[in-house]
DNA sequence: AATGAATGAGGCTTCATTCAT
DNA sequence: GATGAATGAAGCCTCATTCAT
């Protein structure tokens, strides 16, 4: 009673996604993937070239989506205020498409070509915020970086708890306005 | 001779602290510790039972301190507003006493008994915030949890960048008021 | 339908011959054979019991031919001079019939029952040469063995570069007369 | 009853030398080395960084020696006849220093940085021979290459059978004069 | 007859831990 | 105390071979 290839191929991605999500790329073993799928380790290699390929199988399509969505924000936003409603939409869309993949790429990718990605996003956010802020109130740019990181991690955490679209919308809305309010006295 | 032993015992903790801080418990090898101390790997085991014991050697004292400091806040604070000046002091003290240990326990402890620690702190913070907030505005308690986590991660990030007390005070101040301002429209 | 089978059966041998020739038995994978044939690896096993059987499919017929041709030389030659024109013909014929198989058996058979084959041929050549040589000049029989091996490897190398019959004839001729001239002062 | 480190370190090289000599680098497994030494595979890695490092442990010193000796020949020999008494001395010295290492580098090094080395030596020899030969007699340079390879393999074979210096001297002498006599009618 | 799927054995390497001196 | 030496378990990956359809 052999299971169909696509079934397994997808099950591998499914299982791997969960394991990468829980333990990150580095601490997820081929063994644990194989065990969770219910196949031998060597069988894994019929479906994917190596552990990294499984990771990219999980993330690649989503990564393009992420980048495109984020570019929209970066380009459109330069003239308006740094952390406005737009970014709310951007992240909403990204998370709706796939919360776990978002988290994996942003936070569990050490050892893959995506490590360093979260940092880049934070830097972009940080630069945006910096351009909105009154330099007199902020003697140290580091605090802005920290707040940008803070915001990004809020987004990630929301992604981790995402269940339905209404909740997501409201939560990101709350997070964004929370941060905008937070920023006001720095402006 | 007993002095010599203590010297090594402490150097191990010193070195291990730095390595745990940089790479986390899981990615720190006994070999790297021994090498940095300048002793043999096997000698490590005369001082500590195993890698985990070294971790606890580094963190345990600090952990009590943390808990006590935090309890003070928890107990004193029930009647006042959730995230007020007091917590600012609590974390300042904790970070001043030992930023690295704080980060290690909170963020680098995967694989040890402390791996759920950060979560617990966030839960406590979350409960506090929840008691301060207007339930009508916050239909979902989860968002409060997320903001609590957000705050905690801000603290951790500040700890990572801590250099001098003035900066620390100002940064935590900024973070706290940022979050208080953020929370205001939820109250 | 039987025809189809034979077509594949032969294509396997064809492909395997080239791969064994290039990489040797040990470093030729069943996967590479199947891929080059354009069939599945498992299908290979319907035609041949295992990788070794494929090797023998490629070599066995030729091996008989080789042995027979060589025996002719061995038997006819006992009364004349050890390395004369006859052996030139023998190897010419063998290489013309199949240079690759000759090389495979002689030089690429580690891991198969033929792995000692080259050695045997060299021993036969060596014994022949020994019977032609002036024992006073050659105190050590080993040097004769080495020269025999040397000659055999010359033949193998010529086989590796074989393109057309004229070249082959001339090259073996050169090699043989080179070795005969070389031997003259040992006689 | 622990064996001294140096004893094992050397035993590893000893054992590995024999295995590399018999099976080549690629077909020698860490397992087989460990088993022959009588230790665990992981223990191997206390002494050498990896399999390749063991190979270089066996060969490196000798490689320098080889190159130096051979350069002497190449430089000194340009004005005299290609395969003369000098080369006899060069190879004698090289083989006396270490026959097996010579063979390993020249013939068993696939997968290491020395693969391709034998080819280079043969090319140098071939070019030398080519400059000595009457082009009218040799329409195809390939045959010269083959004879150079032939000579090199003669040297290797002598190396394989080397026992004492007198024998070596005589054998190389025989091989060289054999080849010089062989070449004479090509000149 | 054909093949996609599966796997155990084995290859190289690292790591935490233990042992003998 | 101290340490060089040793090792089993585990990690990633490949290969020849077998099985179910």
Short mmCIF file of N, CA, C and O (backbone and C1' of nucleotides) in Angstrom, two decimals, chain A residues 2 5 40 42-43 47, chain E residues 4-9:
data_model
loop_
_atom_site.label_atom_id
_atom_site.label_comp_id
_atom_site.label_asym_id
_atom_site.label_seq_id
_atom_site.Cartn_x
_atom_site.Cartn_y
_atom_site.Cartn_z
N UNK A 2 1.37 1.56 -1.19
CA UNK A 2 2.28 2.69 -1.27
C UNK A 2 1.52 4.00 -1.31
O UNK A 2 0.48 4.13 -1.95
N UNK A 5 3.48 9.71 -4.38
CA UNK A 5 4.64 10.56 -4.23
C UNK A 5 4.26 11.97 -3.77
O UNK A 5 4.87 12.50 -2.84
N UNK A 40 11.96 6.60 6.00
CA UNK A 40 13.37 6.52 6.36
C UNK A 40 14.08 7.80 5.94
O UNK A 40 13.63 8.52 5.06
N UNK A 42 16.82 8.09 4.37
CA UNK A 42 17.32 8.05 3.00
C UNK A 42 16.22 8.34 1.99
O UNK A 42 16.47 8.89 0.93
N UNK A 43 15.01 7.99 2.35
CA UNK A 43 13.90 8.26 1.44
C UNK A 43 13.69 9.77 1.24
O UNK A 43 13.28 10.21 0.16
N UNK A 47 13.20 12.87 -2.49
CA UNK A 47 12.30 13.99 -2.73
C UNK A 47 13.01 15.33 -2.75
O UNK A 47 12.64 16.21 -3.51
P DG E 4 9.64 6.32 -12.62
"O5'" DG E 4 8.89 6.86 -11.32
"C5'" DG E 4 7.48 6.70 -11.25
"C4'" DG E 4 7.08 6.38 -9.83
"C3'" DG E 4 7.71 7.29 -8.79
"O3'" DG E 4 6.72 7.49 -7.79
"C1'" DG E 4 8.34 5.05 -8.34
P DA E 5 7.05 8.40 -6.57
"O5'" DA E 5 7.49 7.32 -5.49
"C5'" DA E 5 6.53 6.32 -5.14
"C4'" DA E 5 7.12 5.40 -4.11
"C3'" DA E 5 7.80 6.12 -2.95
"O3'" DA E 5 7.19 5.66 -1.76
"C1'" DA E 5 9.18 4.38 -3.79
P DA E 6 7.67 6.21 -0.42
"O5'" DA E 6 8.73 5.10 0.03
"C5'" DA E 6 8.24 3.79 0.29
"C4'" DA E 6 9.41 2.92 0.68
"C3'" DA E 6 10.28 3.53 1.78
"O3'" DA E 6 10.13 2.77 2.97
"C1'" DA E 6 11.60 2.62 0.02
P DT E 7 10.80 3.32 4.24
"O5'" DT E 7 12.15 2.52 4.24
"C5'" DT E 7 12.10 1.12 3.91
"C4'" DT E 7 13.49 0.58 3.84
"C3'" DT E 7 14.41 1.16 4.92
"O3'" DT E 7 15.07 0.09 5.56
"C1'" DT E 7 15.44 1.31 2.81
P DG E 8 15.27 0.06 7.07
"O5'" DG E 8 16.65 -0.73 7.13
"C5'" DG E 8 16.75 -1.95 6.37
"C4'" DG E 8 18.21 -2.25 6.08
"C3'" DG E 8 19.14 -2.01 7.26
"O3'" DG E 8 20.18 -3.00 7.16
"C1'" DG E 8 19.71 -0.52 5.50
P DA E 9 21.27 -3.11 8.27
"O5'" DA E 9 22.59 -2.74 7.46
"C5'" DA E 9 22.67 -3.15 6.09
"C4'" DA E 9 23.86 -2.47 5.44
"C3'" DA E 9 25.02 -2.18 6.40
"O3'" DA E 9 26.21 -2.47 5.71
"C1'" DA E 9 24.34 -0.18 5.37
#
